[in-house]
PDB file of C-alpha atoms in Angstrom:
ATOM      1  CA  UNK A   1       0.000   0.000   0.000  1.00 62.00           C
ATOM      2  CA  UNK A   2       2.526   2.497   0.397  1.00 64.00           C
ATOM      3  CA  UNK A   3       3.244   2.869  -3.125  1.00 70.00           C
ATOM      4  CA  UNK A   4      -0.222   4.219  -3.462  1.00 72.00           C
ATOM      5  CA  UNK A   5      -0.964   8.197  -3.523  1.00 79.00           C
ATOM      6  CA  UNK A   6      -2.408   9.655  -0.763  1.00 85.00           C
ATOM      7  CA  UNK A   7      -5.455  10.189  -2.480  1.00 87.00           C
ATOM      8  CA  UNK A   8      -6.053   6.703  -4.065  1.00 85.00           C
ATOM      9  CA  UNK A   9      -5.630   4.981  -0.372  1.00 85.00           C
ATOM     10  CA  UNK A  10      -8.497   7.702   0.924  1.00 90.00           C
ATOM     11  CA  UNK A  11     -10.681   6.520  -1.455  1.00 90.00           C
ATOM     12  CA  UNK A  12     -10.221   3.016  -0.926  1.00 90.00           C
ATOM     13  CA  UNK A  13     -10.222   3.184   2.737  1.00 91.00           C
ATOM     14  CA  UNK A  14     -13.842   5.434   2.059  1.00 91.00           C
ATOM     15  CA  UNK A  15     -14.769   2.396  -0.317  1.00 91.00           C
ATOM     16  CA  UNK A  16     -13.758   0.052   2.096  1.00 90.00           C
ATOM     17  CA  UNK A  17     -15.991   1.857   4.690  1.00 92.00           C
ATOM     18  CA  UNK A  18     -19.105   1.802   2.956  1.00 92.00           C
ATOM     19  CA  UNK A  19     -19.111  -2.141   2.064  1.00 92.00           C
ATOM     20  CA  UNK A  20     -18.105  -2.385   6.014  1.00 91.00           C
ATOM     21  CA  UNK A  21     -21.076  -0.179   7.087  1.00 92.00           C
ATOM     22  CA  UNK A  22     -23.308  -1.987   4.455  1.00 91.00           C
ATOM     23  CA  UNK A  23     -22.585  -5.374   5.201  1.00 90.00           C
ATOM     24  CA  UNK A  24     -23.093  -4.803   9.051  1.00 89.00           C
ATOM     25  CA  UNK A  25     -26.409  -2.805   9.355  1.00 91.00           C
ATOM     26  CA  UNK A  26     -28.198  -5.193   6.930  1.00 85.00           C
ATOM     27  CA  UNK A  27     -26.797  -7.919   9.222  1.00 83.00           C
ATOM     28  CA  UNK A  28     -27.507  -6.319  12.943  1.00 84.00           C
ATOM     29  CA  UNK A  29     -31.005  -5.765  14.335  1.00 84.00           C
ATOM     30  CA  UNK A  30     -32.748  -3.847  16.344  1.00 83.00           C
ATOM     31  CA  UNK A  31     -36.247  -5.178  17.920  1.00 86.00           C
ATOM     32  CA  UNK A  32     -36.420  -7.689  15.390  1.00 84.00           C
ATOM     33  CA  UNK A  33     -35.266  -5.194  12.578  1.00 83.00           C
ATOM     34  CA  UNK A  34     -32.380  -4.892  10.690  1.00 86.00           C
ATOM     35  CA  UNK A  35     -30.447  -1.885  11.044  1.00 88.00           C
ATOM     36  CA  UNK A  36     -30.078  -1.019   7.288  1.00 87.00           C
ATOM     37  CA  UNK A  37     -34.346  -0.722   7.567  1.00 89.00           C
ATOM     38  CA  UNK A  38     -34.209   2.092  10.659  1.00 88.00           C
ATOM     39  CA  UNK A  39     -31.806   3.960   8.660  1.00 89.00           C
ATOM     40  CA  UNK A  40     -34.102   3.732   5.938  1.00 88.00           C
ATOM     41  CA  UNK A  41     -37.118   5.037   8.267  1.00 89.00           C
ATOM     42  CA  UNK A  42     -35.170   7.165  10.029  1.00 90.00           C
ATOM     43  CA  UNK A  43     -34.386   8.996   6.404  1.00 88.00           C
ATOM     44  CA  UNK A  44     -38.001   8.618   5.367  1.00 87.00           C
ATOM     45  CA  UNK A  45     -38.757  10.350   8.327  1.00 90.00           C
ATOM     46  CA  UNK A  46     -36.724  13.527   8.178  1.00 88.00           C
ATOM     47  CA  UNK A  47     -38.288  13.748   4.697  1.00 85.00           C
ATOM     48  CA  UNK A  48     -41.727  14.155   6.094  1.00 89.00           C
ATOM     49  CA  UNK A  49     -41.082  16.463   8.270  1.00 87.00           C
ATOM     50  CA  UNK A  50     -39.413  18.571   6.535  1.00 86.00           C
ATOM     51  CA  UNK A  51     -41.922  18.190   4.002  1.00 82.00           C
ATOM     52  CA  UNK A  52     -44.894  18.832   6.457  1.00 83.00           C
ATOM     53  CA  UNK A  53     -43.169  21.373   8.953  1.00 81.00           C
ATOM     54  CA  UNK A  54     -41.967  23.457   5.818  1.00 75.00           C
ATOM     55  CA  UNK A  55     -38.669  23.415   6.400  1.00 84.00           C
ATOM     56  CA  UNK A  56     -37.882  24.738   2.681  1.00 80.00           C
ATOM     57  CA  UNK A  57     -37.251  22.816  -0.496  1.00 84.00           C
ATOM     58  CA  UNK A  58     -33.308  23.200   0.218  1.00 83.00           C
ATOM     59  CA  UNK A  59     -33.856  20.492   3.374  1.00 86.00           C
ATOM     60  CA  UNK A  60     -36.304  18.590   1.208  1.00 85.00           C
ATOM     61  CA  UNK A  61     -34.211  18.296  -1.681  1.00 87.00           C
ATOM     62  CA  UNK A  62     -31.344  16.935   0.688  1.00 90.00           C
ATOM     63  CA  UNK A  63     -33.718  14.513   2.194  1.00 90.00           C
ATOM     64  CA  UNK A  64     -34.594  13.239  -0.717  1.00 89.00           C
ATOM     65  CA  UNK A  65     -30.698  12.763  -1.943  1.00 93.00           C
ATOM     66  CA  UNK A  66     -29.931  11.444   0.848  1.00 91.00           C
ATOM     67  CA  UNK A  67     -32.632   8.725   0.438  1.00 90.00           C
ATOM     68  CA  UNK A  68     -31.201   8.036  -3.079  1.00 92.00           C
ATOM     69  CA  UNK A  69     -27.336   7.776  -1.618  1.00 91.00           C
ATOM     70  CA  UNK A  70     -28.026   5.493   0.849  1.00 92.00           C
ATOM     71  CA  UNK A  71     -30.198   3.129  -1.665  1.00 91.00           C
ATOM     72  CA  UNK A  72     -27.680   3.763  -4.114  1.00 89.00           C
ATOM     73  CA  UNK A  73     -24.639   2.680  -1.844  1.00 89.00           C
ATOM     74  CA  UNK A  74     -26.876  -0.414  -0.253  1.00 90.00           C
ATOM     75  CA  UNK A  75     -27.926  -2.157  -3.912  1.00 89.00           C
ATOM     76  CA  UNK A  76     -24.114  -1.449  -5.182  1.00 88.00           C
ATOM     77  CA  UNK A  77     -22.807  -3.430  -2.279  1.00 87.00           C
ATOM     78  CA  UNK A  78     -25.508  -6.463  -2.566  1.00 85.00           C
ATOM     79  CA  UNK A  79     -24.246  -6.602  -6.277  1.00 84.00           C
ATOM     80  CA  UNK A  80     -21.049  -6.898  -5.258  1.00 81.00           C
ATOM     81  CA  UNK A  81     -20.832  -9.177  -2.884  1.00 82.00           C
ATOM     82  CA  UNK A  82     -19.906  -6.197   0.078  1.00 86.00           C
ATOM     83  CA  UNK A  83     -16.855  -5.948  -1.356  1.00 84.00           C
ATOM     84  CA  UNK A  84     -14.601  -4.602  -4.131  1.00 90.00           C
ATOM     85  CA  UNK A  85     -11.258  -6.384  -5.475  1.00 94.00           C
ATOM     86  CA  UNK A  86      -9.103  -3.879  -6.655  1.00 94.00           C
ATOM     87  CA  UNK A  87      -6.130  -5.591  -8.064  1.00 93.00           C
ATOM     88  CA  UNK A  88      -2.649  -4.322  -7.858  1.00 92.00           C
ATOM     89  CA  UNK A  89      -1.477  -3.105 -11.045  1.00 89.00           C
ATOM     90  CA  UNK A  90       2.888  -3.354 -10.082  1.00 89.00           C
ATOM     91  CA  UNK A  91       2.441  -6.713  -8.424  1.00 90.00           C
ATOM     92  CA  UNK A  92       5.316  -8.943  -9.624  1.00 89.00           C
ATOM     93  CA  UNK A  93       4.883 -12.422  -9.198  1.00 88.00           C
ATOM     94  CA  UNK A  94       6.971 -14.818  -7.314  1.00 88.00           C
ATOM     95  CA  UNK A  95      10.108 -16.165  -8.920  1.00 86.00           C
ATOM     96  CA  UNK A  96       9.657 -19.790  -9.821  1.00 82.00           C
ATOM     97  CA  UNK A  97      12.300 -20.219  -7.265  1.00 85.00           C
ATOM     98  CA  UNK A  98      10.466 -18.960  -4.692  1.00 89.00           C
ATOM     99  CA  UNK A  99       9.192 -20.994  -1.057  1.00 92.00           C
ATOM    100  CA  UNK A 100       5.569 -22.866  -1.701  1.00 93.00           C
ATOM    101  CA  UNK A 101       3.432 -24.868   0.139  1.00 93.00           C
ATOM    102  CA  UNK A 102       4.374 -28.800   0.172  1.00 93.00           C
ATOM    103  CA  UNK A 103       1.795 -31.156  -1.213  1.00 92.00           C
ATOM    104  CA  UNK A 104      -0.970 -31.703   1.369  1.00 94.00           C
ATOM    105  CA  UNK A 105       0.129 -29.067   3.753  1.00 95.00           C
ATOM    106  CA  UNK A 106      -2.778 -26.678   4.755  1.00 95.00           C
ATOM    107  CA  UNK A 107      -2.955 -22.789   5.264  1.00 96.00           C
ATOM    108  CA  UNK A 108      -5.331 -20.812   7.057  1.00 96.00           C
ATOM    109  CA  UNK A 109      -7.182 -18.050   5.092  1.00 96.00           C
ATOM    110  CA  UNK A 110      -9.871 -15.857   4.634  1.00 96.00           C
ATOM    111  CA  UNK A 111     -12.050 -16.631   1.905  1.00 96.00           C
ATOM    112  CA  UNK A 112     -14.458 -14.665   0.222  1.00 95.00           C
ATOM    113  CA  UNK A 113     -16.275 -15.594  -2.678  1.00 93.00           C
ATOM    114  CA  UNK A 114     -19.049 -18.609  -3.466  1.00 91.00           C
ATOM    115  CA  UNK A 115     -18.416 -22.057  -2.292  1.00 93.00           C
ATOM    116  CA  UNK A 116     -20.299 -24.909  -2.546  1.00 91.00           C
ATOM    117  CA  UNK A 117     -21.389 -28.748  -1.944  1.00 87.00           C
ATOM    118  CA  UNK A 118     -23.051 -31.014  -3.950  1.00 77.00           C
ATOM    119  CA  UNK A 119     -26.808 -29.733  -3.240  1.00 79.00           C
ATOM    120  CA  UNK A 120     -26.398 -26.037  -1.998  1.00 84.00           C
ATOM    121  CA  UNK A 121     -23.779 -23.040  -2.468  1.00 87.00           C
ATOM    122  CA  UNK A 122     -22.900 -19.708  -0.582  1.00 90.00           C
ATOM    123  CA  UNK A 123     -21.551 -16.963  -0.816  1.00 90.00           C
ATOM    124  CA  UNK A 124     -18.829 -15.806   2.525  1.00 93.00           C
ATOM    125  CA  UNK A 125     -17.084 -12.506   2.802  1.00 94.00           C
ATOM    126  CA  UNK A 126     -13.861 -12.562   4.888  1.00 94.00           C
ATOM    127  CA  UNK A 127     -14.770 -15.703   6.630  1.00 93.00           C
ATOM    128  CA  UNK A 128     -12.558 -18.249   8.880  1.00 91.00           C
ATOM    129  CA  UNK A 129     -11.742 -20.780   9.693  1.00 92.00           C
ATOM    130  CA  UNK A 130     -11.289 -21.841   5.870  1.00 96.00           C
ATOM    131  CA  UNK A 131      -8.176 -23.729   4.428  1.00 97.00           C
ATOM    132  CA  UNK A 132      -6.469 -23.745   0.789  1.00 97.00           C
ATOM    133  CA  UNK A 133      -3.765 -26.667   0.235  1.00 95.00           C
ATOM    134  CA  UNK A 134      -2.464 -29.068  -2.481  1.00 93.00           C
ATOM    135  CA  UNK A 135      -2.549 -32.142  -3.055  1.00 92.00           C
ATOM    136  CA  UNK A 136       0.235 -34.478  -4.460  1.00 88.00           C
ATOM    137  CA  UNK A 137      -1.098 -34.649  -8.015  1.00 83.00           C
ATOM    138  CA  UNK A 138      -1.054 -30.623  -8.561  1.00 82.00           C
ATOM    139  CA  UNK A 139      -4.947 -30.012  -7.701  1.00 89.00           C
ATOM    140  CA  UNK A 140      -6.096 -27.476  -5.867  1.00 94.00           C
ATOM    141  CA  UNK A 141      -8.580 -27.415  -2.612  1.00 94.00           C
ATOM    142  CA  UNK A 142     -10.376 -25.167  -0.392  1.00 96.00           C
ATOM    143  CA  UNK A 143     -12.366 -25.646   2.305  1.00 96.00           C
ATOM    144  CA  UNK A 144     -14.667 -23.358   4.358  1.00 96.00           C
ATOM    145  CA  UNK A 145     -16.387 -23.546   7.503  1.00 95.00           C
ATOM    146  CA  UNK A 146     -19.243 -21.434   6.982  1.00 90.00           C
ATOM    147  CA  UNK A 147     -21.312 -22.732  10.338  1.00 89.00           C
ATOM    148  CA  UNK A 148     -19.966 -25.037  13.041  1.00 90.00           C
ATOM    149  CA  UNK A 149     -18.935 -28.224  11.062  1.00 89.00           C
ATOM    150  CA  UNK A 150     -20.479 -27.300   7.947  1.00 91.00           C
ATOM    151  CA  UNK A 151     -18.268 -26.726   5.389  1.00 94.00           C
ATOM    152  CA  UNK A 152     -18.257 -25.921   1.672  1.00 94.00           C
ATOM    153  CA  UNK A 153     -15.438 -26.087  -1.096  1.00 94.00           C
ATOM    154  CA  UNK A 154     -14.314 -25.370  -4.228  1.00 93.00           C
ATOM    155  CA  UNK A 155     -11.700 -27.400  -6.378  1.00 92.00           C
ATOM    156  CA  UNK A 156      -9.717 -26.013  -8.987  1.00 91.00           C
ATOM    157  CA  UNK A 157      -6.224 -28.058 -11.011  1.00 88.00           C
ATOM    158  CA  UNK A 158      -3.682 -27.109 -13.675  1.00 85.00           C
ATOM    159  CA  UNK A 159      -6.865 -27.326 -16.601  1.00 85.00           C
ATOM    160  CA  UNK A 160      -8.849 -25.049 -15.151  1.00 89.00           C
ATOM    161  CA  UNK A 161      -7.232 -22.580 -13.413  1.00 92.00           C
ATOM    162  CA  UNK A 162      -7.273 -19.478 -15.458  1.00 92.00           C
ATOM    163  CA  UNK A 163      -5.047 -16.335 -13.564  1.00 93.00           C
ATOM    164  CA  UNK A 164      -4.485 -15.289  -9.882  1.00 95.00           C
ATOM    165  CA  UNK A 165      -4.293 -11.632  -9.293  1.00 95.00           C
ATOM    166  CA  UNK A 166      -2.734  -9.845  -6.337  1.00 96.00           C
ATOM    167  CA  UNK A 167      -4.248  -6.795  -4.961  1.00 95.00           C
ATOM    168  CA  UNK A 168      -6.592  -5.973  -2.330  1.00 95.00           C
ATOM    169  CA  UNK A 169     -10.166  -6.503  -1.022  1.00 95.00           C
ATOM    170  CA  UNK A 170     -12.097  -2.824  -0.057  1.00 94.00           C
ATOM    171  CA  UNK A 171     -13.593  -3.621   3.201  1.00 93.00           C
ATOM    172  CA  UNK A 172     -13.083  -1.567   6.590  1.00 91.00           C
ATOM    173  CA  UNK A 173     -10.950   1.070   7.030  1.00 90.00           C
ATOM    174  CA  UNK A 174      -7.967  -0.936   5.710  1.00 90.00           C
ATOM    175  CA  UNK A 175      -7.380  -2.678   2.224  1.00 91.00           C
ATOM    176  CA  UNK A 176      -6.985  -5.661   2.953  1.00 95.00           C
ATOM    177  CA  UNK A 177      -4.086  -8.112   0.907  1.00 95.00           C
ATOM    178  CA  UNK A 178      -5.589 -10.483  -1.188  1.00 97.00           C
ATOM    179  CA  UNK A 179      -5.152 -12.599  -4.034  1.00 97.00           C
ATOM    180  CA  UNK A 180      -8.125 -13.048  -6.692  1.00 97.00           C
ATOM    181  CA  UNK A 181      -8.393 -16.608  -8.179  1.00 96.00           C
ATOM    182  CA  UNK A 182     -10.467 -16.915 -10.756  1.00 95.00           C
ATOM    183  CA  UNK A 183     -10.721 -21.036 -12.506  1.00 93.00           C
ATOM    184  CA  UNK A 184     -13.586 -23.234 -14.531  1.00 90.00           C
ATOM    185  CA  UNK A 185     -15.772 -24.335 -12.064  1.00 85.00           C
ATOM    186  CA  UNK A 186     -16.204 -27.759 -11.668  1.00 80.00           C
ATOM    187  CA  UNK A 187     -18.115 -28.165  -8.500  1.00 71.00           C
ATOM    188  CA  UNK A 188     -21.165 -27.103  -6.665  1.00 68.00           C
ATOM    189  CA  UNK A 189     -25.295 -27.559  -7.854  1.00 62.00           C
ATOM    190  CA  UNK A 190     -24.438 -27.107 -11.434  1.00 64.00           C
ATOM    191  CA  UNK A 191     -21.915 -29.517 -11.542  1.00 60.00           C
ATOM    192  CA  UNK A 192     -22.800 -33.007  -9.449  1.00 54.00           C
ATOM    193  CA  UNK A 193     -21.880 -35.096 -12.258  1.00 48.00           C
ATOM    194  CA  UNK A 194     -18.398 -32.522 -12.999  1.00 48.00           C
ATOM    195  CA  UNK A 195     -15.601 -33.645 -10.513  1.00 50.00           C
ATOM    196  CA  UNK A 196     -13.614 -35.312 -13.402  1.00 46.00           C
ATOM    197  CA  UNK A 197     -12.783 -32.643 -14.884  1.00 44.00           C
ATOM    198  CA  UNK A 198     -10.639 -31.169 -11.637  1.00 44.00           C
ATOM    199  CA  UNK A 199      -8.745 -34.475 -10.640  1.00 44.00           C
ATOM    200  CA  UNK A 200      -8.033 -36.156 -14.760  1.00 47.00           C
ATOM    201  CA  UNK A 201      -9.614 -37.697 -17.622  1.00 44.00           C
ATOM    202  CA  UNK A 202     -12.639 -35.722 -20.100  1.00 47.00           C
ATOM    203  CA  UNK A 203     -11.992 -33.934 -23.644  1.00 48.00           C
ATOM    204  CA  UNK A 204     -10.565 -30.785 -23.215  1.00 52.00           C
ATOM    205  CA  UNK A 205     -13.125 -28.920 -25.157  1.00 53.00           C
ATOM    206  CA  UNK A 206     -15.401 -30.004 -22.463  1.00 63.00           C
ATOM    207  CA  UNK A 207     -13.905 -27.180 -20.802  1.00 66.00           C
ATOM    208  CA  UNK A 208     -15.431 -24.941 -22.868  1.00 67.00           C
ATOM    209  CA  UNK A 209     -18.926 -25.321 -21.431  1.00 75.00           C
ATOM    210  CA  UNK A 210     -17.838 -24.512 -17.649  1.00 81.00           C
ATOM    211  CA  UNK A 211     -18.127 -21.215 -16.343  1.00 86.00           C
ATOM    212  CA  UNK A 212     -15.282 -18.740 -14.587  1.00 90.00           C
ATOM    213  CA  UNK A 213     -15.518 -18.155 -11.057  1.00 91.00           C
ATOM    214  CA  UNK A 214     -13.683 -16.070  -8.999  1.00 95.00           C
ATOM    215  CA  UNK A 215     -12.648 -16.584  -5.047  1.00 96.00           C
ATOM    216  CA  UNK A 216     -10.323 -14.802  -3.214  1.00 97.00           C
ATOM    217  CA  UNK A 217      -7.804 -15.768  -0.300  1.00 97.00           C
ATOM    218  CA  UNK A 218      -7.263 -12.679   2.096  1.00 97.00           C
ATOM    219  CA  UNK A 219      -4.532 -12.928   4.638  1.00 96.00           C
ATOM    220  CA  UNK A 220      -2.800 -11.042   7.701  1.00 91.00           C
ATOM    221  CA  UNK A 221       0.507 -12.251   6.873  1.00 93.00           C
ATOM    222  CA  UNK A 222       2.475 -11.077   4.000  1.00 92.00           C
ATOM    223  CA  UNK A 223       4.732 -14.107   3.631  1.00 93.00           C
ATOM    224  CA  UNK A 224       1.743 -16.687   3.600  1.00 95.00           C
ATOM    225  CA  UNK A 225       0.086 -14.763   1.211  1.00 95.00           C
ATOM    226  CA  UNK A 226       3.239 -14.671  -0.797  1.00 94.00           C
ATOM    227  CA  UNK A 227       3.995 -18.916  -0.207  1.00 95.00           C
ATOM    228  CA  UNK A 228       0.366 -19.099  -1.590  1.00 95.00           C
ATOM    229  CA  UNK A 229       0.691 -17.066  -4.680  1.00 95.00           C
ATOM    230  CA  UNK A 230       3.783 -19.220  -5.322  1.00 94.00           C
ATOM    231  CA  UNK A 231       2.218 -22.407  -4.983  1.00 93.00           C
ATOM    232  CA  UNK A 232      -1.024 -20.353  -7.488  1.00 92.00           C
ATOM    233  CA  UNK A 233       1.849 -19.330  -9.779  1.00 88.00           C
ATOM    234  CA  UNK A 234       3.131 -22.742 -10.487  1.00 77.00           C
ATOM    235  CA  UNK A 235      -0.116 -24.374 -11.780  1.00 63.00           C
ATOM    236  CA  UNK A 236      -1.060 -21.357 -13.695  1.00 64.00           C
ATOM    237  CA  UNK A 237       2.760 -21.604 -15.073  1.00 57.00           C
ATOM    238  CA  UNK A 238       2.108 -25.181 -16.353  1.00 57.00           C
ATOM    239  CA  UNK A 239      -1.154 -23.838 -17.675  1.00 54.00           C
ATOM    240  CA  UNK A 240       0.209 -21.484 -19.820  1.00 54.00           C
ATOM    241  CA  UNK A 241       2.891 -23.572 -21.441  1.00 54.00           C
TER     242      UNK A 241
END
């Protein structure tokens, strides 16, 4: 972050804000209702009165944008998730040299992004415990716990991983580092009958048919977001020759 101006890390920090503010008030009640619906009222309200006590069209008129900002900044962050990737543009990417994750060991992370089982998917902002590792034969795993011992997944190997990005994820008063994965999915509702295609075997223009999806891995510590990218970079290496 500190190669970024003073003015690009104020608005991502105010981005980051907004998603935050978003994401919590439609979450947190009060007597039953959530907070993003008082705020709502409580807007509505001000717009009455000073509608009714004839406070002047100059109060009205604010009201009334005010009412628009707020629905404005509340259907943006539904669309995207309550976050915003912003990807970072003089990222280098590890040397092929560089320290990765042995087969089959596991890292913590926070994942954002939809994950799935068989019959259901979700979608999980930020959330832990979750864990990204790889197993012997190059594939990729991750698992998230998205309610006490319930978990959901997503798989991703050498065929269908597409890029990885580095950059950051607008949420809070931070950016927070994070690298963007985006693959073919092969698992979830869509795809019960689809798991070949992630651990061997299948025409390759079978490929073509499968959708991109993008997750992202968020992390506190630089160097395990950097052994991570390294053990990314490899498979999407291999991919590209």
């Amino acid at each position: 972050m500190d190669h970024l101006s003073p003015t690009k890390h104020f608005y991502y920090s105010y981005v980051g804000r907004l998603y935050a503010f978003a994401y919590t008030s439609q979450r947190r009640s009060f007597l039953g209702i959530p907070q993003s619906a008082w705020l709502r009222l409580v807007i509505f309200a001000l717009f009455a009165v000073s509608l009714i006590g004839r406070w002047g069209w100059t109060a009205v008129g604010l009201s009334v944008l005010l009412w628009l900002y707020v629905s404005f900044i509340y259907r943006r962050a539904q669309r995207k998730d309550y976050n915003k990737f912003v990807a970072d543009e003089t990222a280098v990417p590890p040397h092929p040299t560089s320290e990765t994750l042995a087969p089959n060991e596991k890292t913590a992370v926070r994942a954002s992004g939809r994950y799935a089982v068989t019959d259901k998917s979700n979608t999980v902002l930020l959330q832990k415990p979750a864990h990204y590792w790889r197993v012997p034969l190059g594939d990729h795993i991750v698992m998230v716990e998205y309610r006490p011992k319930r978990f959901l997944y997503q798989f991703f190997g050498e065929r269908t991983l597409q890029s990885v990005k580095r950059g950051w994820i607008l949420f809070g008063k931070e950016p927070i580092p994070t690298l963007a994965i985006t693959f073919l999915e092969v698992w979830g509702q869509e795809h019960n009958s689809g798991l070949w295609y992630y651990i061997g075997g299948g025409p390759n223009d079978e490929l073509s048919h499968l959708k991109p999806r993008t997750i992202y891995f968020s992390f506190e510590d630089t160097a395990v977001l950097n052994k991570v990218w390294a053990t990314l970079n490899i498979a999407t290496e291999n991919t590209e020759n």
